[in-house]
Coordinates of C-alpha atoms and ligand atoms in Angstrom, one line a residue:
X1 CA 0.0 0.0 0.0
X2 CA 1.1 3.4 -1.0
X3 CA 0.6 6.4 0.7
X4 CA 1.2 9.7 -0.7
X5 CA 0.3 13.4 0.6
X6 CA -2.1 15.5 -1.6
X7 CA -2.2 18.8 -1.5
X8 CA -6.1 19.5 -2.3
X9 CA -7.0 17.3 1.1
X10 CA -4.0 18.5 2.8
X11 CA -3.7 14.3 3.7
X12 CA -1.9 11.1 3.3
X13 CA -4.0 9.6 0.7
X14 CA -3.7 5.7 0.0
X15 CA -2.8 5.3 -3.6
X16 CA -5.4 3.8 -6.0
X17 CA -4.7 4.6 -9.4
X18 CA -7.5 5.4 -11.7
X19 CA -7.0 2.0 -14.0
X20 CA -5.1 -1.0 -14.4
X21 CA -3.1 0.4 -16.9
X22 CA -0.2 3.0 -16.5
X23 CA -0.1 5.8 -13.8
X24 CA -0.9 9.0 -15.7
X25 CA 1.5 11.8 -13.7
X26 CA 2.4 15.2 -15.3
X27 CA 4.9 17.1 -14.0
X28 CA 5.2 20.9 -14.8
X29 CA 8.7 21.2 -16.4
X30 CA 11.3 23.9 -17.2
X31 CA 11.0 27.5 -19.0
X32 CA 14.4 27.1 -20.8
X33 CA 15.7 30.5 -20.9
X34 CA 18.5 30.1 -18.7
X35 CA 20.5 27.1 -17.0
X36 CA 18.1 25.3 -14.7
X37 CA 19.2 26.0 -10.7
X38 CA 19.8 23.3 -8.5
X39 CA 16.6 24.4 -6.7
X40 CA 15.1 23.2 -10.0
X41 CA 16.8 20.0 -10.0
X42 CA 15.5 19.3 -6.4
X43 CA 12.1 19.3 -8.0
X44 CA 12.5 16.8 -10.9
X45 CA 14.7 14.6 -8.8
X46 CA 11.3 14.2 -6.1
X47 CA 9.1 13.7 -9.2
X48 CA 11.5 10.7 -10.8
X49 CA 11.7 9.0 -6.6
X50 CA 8.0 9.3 -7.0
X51 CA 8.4 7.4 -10.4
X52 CA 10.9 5.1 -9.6
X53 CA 8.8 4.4 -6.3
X54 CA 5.7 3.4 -8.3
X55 CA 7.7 1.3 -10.5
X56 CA 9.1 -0.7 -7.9
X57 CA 5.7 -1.5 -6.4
X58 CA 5.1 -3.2 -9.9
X59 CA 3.3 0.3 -11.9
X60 CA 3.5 1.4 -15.0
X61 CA 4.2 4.9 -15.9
X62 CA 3.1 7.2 -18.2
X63 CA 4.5 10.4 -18.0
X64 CA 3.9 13.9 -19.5
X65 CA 7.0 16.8 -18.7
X66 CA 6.4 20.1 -20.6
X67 CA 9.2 22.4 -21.7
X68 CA 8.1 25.8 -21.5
X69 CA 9.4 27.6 -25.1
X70 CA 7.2 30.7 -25.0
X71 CA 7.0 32.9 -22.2
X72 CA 7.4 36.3 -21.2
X73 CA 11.4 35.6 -19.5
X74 CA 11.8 34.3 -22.7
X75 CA 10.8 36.7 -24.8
X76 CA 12.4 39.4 -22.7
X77 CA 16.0 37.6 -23.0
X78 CA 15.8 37.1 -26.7
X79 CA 14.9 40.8 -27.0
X80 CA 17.3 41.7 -24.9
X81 CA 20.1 39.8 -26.8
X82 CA 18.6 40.7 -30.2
X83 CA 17.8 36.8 -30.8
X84 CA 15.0 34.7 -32.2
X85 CA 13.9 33.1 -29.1
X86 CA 14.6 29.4 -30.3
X87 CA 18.0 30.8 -30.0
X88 CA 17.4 31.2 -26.3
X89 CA 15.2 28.0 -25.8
X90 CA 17.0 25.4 -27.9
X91 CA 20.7 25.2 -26.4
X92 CA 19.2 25.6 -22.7
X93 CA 16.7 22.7 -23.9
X94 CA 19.7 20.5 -24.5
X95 CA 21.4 21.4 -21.2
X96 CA 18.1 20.6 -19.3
X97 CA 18.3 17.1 -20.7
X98 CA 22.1 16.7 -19.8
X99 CA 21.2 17.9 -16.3
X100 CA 18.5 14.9 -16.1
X101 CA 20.7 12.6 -17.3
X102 CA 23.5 13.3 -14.8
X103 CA 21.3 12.8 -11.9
X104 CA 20.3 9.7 -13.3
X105 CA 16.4 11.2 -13.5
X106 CA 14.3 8.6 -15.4
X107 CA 12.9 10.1 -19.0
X108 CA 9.2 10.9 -19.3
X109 CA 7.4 9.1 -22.1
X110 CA 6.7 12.9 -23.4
X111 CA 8.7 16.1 -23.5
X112 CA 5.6 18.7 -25.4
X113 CA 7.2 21.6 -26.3
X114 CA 4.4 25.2 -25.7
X115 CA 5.6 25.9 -29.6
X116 CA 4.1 22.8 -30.9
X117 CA 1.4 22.2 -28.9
X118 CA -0.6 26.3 -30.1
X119 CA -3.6 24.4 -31.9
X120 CA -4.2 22.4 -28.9
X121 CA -4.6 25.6 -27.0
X122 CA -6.5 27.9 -29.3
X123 CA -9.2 24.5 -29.3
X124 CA -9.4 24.6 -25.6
X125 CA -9.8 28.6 -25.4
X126 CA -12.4 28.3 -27.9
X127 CA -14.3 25.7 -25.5
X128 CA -13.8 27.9 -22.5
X129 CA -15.4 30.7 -24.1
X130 CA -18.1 29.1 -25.6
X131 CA -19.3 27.4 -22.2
X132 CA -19.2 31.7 -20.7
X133 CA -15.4 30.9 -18.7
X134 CA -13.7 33.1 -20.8
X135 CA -14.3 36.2 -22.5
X136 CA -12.2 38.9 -24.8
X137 CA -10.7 42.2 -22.8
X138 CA -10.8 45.6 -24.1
X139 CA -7.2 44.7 -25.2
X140 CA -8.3 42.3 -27.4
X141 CA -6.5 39.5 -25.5
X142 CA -8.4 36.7 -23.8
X143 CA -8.8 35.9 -20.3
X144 CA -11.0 33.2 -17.5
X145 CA -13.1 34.7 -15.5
X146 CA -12.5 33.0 -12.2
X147 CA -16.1 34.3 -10.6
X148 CA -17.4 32.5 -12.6
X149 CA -15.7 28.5 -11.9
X150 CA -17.2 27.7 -8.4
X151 CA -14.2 25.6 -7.1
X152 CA -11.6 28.4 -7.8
X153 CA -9.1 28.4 -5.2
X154 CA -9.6 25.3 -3.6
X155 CA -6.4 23.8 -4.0
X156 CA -4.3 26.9 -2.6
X157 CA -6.9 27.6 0.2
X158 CA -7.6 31.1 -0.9
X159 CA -10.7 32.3 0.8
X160 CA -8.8 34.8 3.0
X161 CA -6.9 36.1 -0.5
X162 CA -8.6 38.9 -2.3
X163 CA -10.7 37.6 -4.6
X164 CA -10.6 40.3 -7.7
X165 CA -13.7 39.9 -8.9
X166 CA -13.1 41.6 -12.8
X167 CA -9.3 42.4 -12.1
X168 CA -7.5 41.1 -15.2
X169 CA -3.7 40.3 -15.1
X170 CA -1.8 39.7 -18.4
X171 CA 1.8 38.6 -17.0
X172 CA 2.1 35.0 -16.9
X173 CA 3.1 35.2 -13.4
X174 CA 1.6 37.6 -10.6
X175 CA 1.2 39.0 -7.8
X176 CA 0.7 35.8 -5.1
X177 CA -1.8 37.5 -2.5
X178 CA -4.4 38.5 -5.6
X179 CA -6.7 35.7 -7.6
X180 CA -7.5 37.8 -11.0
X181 CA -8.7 37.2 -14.3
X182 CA -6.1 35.5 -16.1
X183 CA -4.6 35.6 -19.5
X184 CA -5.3 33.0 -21.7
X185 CA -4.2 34.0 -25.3
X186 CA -2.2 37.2 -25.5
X187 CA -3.0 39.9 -28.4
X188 CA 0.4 40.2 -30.5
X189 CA 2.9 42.9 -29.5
X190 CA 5.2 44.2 -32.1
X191 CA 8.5 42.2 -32.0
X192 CA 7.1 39.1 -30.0
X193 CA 6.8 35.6 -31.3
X194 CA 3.1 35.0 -32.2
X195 CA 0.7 32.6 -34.0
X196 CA -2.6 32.8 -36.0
X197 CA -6.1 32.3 -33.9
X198 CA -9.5 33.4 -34.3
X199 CA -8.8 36.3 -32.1
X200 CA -5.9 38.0 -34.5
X201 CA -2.4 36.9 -34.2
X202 CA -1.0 36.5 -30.8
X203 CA 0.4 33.8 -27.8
X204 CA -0.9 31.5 -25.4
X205 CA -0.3 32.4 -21.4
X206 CA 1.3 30.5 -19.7
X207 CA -1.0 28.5 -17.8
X208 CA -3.1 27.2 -20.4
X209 CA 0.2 25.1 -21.7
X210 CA 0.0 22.9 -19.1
X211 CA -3.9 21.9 -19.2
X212 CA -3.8 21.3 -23.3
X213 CA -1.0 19.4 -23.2
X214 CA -1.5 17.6 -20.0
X215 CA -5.2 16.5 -21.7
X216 CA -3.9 15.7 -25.5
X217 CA -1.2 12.9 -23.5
X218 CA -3.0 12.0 -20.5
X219 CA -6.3 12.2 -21.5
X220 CA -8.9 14.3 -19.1
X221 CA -8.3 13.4 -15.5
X222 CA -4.8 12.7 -14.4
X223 CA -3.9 9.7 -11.5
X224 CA -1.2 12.5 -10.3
X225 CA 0.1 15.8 -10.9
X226 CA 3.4 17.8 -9.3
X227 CA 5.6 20.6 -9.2
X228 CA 7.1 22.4 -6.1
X229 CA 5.1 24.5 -3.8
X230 CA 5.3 27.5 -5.8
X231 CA 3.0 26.5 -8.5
X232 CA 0.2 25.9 -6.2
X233 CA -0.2 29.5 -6.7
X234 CA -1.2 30.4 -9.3
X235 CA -0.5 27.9 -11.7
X236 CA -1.4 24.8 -10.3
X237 CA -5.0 26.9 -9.5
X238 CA -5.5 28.0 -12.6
X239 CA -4.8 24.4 -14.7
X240 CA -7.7 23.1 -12.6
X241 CA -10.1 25.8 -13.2
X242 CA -9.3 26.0 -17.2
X243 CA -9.5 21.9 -17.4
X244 CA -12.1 21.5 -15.2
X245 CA -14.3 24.0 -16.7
X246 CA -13.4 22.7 -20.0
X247 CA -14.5 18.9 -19.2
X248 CA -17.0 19.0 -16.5
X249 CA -14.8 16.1 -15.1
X250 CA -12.4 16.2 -12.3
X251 CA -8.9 17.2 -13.8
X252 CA -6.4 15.1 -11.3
X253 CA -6.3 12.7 -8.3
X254 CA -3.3 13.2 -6.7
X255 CA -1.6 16.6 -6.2
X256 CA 1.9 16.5 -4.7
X257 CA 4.1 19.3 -4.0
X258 CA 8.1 19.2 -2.9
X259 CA 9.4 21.9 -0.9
X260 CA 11.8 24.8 -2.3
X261 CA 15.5 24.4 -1.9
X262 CA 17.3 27.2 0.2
X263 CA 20.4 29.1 0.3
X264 CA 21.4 30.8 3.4
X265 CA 17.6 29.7 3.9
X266 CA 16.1 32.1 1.6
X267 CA 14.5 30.2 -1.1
X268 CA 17.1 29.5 -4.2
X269 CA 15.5 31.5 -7.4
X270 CA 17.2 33.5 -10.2
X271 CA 15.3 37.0 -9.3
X272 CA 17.2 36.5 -6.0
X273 CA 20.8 36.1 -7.2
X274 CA 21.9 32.9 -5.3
X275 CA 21.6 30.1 -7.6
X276 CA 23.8 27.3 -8.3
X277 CA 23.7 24.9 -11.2
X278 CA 24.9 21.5 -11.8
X279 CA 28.3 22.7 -13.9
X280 CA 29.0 25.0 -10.2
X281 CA 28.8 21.8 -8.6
X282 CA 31.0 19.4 -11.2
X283 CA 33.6 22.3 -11.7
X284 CA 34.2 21.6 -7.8
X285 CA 34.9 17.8 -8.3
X286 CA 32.0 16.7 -7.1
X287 CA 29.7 13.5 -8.4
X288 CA 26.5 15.2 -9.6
X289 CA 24.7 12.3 -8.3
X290 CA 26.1 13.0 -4.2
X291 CA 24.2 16.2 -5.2
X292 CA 21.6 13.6 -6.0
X293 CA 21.8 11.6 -2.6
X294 CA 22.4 15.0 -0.4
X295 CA 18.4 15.2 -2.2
X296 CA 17.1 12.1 -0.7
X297 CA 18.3 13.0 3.0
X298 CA 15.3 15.0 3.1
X299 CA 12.2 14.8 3.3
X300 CA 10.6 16.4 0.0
X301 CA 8.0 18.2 1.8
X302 CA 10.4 20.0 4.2
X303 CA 13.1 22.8 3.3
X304 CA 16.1 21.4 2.4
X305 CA 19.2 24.0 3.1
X306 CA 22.0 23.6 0.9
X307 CA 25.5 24.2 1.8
X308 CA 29.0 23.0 0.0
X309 CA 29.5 21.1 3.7
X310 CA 26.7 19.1 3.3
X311 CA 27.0 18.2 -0.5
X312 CA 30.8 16.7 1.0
X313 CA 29.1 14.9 3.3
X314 CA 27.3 13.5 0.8
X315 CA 29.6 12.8 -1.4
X316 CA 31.5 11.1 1.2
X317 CA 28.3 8.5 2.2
X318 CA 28.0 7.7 -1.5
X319 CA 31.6 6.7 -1.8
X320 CA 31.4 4.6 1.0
X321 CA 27.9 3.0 -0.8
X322 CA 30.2 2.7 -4.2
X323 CA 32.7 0.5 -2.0
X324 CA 30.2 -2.0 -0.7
X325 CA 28.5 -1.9 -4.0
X326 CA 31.7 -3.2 -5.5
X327 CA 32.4 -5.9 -3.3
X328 CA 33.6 -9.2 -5.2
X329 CA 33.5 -12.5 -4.0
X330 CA 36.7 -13.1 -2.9
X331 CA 35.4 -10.7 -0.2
X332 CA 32.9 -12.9 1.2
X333 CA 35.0 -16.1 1.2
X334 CA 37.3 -14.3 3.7
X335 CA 34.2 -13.2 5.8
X336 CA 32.6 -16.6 5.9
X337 CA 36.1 -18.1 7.2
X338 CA 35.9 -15.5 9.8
X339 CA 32.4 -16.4 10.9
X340 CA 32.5 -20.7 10.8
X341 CA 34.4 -20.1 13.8
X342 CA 31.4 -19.0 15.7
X343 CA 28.3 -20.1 13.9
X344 CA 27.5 -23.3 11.8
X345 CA 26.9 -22.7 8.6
X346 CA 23.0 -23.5 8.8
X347 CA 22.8 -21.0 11.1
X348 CA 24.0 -18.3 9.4
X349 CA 22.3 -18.8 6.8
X350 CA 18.6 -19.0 8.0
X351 CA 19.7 -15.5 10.4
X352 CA 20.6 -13.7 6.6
X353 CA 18.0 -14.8 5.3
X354 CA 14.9 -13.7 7.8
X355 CA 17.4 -10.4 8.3
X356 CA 17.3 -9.6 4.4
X357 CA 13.2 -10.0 4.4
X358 CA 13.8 -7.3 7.1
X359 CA 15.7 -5.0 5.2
X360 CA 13.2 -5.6 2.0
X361 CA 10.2 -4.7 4.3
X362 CA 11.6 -1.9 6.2
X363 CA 12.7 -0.4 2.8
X364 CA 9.3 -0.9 1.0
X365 CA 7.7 0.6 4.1
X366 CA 9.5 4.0 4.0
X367 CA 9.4 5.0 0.7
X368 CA 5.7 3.6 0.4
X369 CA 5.2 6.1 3.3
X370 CA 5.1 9.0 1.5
X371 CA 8.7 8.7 -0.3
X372 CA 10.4 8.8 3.1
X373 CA 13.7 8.7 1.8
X374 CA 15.7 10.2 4.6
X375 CA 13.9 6.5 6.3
X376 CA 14.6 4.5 3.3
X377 CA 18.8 5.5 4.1
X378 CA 18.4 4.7 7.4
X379 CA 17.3 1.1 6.8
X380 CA 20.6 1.4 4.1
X381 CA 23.1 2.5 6.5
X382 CA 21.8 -0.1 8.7
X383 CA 23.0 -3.2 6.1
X384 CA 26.3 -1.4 5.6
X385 CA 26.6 -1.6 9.3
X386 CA 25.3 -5.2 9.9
X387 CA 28.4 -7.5 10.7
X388 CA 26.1 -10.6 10.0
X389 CA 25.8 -9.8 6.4
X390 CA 28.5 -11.2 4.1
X391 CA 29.2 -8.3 1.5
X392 CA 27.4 -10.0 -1.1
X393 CA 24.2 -9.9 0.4
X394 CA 24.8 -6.5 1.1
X395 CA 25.6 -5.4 -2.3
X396 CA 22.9 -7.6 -3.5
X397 CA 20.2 -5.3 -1.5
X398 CA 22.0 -2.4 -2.1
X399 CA 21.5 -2.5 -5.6
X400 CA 18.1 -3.6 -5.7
X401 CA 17.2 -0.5 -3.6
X402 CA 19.3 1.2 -5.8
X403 CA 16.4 0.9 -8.7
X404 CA 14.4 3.7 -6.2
X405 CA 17.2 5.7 -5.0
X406 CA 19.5 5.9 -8.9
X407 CA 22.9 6.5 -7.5
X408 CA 24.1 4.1 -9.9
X409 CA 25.7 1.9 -7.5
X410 CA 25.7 -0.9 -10.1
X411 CA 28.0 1.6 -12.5
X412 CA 30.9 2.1 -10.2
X413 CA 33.3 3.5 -12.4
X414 CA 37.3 2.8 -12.1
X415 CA 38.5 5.1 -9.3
X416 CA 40.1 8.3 -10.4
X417 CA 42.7 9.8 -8.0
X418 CA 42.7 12.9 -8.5
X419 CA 46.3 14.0 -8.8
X420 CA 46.8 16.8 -5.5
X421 CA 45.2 13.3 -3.6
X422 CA 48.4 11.4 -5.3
X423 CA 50.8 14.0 -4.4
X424 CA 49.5 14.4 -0.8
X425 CA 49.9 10.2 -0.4
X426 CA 53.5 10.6 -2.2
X427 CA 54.6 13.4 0.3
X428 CA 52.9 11.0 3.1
X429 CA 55.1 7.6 1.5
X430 CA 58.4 9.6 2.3
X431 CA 58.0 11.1 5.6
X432 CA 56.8 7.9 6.8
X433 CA 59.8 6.4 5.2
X434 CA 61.9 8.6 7.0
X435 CA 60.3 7.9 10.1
X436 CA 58.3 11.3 10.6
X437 CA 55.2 9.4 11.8
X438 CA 53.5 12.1 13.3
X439 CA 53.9 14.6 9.9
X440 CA 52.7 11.4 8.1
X441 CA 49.6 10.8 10.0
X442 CA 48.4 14.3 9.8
X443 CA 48.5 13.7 5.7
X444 CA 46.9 10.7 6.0
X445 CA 44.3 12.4 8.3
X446 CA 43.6 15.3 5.4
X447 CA 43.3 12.8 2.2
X448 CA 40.8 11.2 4.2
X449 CA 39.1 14.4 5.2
X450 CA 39.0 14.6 1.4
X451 CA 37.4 11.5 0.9
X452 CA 39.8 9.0 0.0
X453 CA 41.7 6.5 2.4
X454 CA 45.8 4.9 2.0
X455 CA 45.5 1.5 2.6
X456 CA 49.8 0.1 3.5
X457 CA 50.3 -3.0 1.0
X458 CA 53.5 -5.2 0.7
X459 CA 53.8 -3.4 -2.4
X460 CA 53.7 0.2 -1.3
X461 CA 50.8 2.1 0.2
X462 CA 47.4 2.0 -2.3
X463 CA 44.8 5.1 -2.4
X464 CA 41.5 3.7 -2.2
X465 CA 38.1 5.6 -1.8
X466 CA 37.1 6.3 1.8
Ligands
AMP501 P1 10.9 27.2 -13.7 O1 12.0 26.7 -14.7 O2 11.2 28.4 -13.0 O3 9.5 27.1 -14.3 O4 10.9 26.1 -12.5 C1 10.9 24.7 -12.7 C2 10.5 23.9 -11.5 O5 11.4 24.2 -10.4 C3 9.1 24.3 -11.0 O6 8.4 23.1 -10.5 C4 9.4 25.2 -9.8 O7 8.3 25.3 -8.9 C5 10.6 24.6 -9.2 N1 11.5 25.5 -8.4 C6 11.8 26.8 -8.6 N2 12.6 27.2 -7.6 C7 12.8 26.2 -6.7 C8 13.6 26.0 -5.5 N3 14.3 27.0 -4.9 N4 13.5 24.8 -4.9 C9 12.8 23.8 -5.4 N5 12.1 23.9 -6.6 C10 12.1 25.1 -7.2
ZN502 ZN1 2.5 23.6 -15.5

């Protein structure tokens, strides 16, 4: 049994898909006029434990992301830099998808781009005005009347919000204390992007993306829908009023919501300044996917601060998870000798057993439990601490919870010592040679503050990853 919070209820809900066939989630994707911030990749990397969670409990997926290609950022960079704005959205397009990949993030089944998807749109304003939710401003642009869908602001709890009963907002983001008419096709503006319609040439808001293209894959009613806690307001509102009022029918089942990622814990966002990307965090040596694990120590529904500390310290547990992961063996011959001292082997072997149903359970439990993750790495840290597992049975569940977690333990690559770690261990070798034990220690002491350990062999001491 799956439990998962939604946001509309403000409750754990037990999961029940709509049908037998696959899970229909859409997630609201990037606007691609910049490199996305690790804040951003917090977001996608929730939605694909959430995937890779389902799938483990034996679902299908069927998954909708949308890339975001017309907007008003976008449209203000390519002005500003004199460009067409598939100028802007194209390369940034590609580095979203290298980002993905690098955190091992599972693909959708669809990336819709806004661009392609304008038909789609114009068809669903047309229904919304002929049922009386829309109607045309004196601007000529089109907006939903929100008096006039009797759910609006359910999801977002906005009774004690100003309702603007008339107030029309064309920006496709606003003000998030005011509910207003919003924009749902744009007129054109001289030196904008802009497509035919029956209303004169112009764009789609931004808000309407999401509903079209969310209904042309998924059909009309979703099993479950995310984004992070910003789009509750307005976006996430506004979908289900323009897809609800559209179809009569219930738009999703499952709302979920992670929690923003935080620098000196103000909440990580471009118009603030303090964003880091994925390239800030390779250029400093580190595995993109510790930024990955650092993720999954937290719960997604509480803040997460970030700090350089604490993406070491992460990188630091996943190295040690690398090392069991790679154990051979040879290793567990050399254990087993070990243990026939004390135990027969009979023994043993029914204690592992009943142990490694524990593990499975305890691990299905927590991520079942609303995607506990931070839960799911205790029950990990727990095997790599269990003396009476031999290490094959501890890689063995390692990388089976590794199909929910994607650190790619199963992908250890060969260890690369970086060369100021083989200097240090060089500088180390002689001073211990010369007897300097105390100078030699304090080395040792530093490469393994920096993640890597000197083990002394017959053959002269090896570097190995702590
Ligand atoms: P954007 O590209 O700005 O449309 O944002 C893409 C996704 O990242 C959306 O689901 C946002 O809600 C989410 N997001 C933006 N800032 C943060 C943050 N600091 N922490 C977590 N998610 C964020
Ligand atoms: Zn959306």
């Amino acid at each position: 049994m799956i439990k998962l919070y939604d946001t509309l209820s403000r409750k754990k809900q037990i999961f029940r898909p709509l049908s037998n066939k696959a899970v229909k989630i859409y997630a609201c994707g990037p606007t691609v006029y910049d490199f996305a911030h690790i804040g951003n990749l917090r977001t996608y990397i929730f939605e694909d434990i959430l995937r890779r969670t389902l799938e483990y409990n034996g679902y299908k997926i069927k998954q909708v992301m949308n890339i975001t290609d017309v907007e008003d950022k976008i449209i203000k960079k390519a002005k500003a830099e004199k460009k067409d704005i598939f100028e802007i959205t194209k390369p940034y397009t590609k580095i979203f998808f290298g980002d993905l990949k690098k955190l091992n993030i599972e693909k959708s089944e669809f990336y819709p781009k806004a661009t392609e998807h304008i038909k789609e749109m114009v068809c669903l304003i047309k229904k919304l005005i002929a049922k009386g939710f829309a109607y045309r401003g004196e601007d000529g642009s089109i907006y939903f009347s929100i008096s006039k869908f009797r759910n609006y602001g359910e999801l977002s709890r906005l009774k004690k919000r100003e309702l603007k009963i008339g107030v029309r907002i064309e920006a496709d983001e606003y003000n998030k204390n005011q509910a207003q008419d919003f924009v749902l096709w744009k007129m054109a503006k001289v030196g904008e992007p802009s497509w035919p319609s029956p209303w004169g040439w112009g764009r789609p808001g931004w808000h309407i993306e999401c509903s079209a293209m969310s209904m042309k894959y998924l059909g009309e009613t979703l099993d479950i829908h995310t984004g992070a806690v910003d789009l509750i307001f307005p976006h996430h509102e506004n979908e289900i009023a323009q897809s609800e009022a559209a179809t009569g029918k219930k738009f999703v089942k499952y709302w979920l919501h992670s929690e923003h990622l935080l620098v000196n814990n103000q909440k990580m966002s471009k118009s603030l300044g303090n964003i880091f990307t994925l390239h800030d965090i390779e250029r400093k040596s580190f595995n993109p996917l510790a930024f990955r694990y650092l993720i999954l120590t937290t719960h997604y529904r509480s803040k997460l601060n970030f700090t350089w500390e604490s993406l070491e310290a992460a990188q630091n547990a996943l190295n040690k998870l690398y090392k069991i992961a790679s154990a051979s063996p040879r290793n567990d011959r050399a254990e087993n000798e070990k243990r026939k001292k004390f135990y027969s082997y009979e023994v043993q072997l029914c204690k592992r057993t009943s142990d490694i149903q524990k593990y499975e359970n305890q691990f299905l439990a927590a991520i079942n439990d609303d995607l506990n993750m931070p839960k799911a790495l205790v029950v990990v840290w727990q095997i790599v601490k269990d003396d009476n597992l031999v290490p094959s049975a501890k890689k063995r569940l390692l990388l089976k919870f590794d199909n929910v977690l994607g650190l790619e333990l199963n992908k250890i690559k060969p260890l690369k010592i970086p060369q100021k770690i083989k200097r240090l261990a060089a500088q180390r070798e002689k001073l211990r040679i010369n007897k300097q034990f105390i100078q030699a220690d304090a080395l040792r002491k530093k490469i393994e503050e920096l993640g890597y350990e000197i083990e002394d062999a017959p053959q002269g001491p090896k570097v190995l990853r702590n």
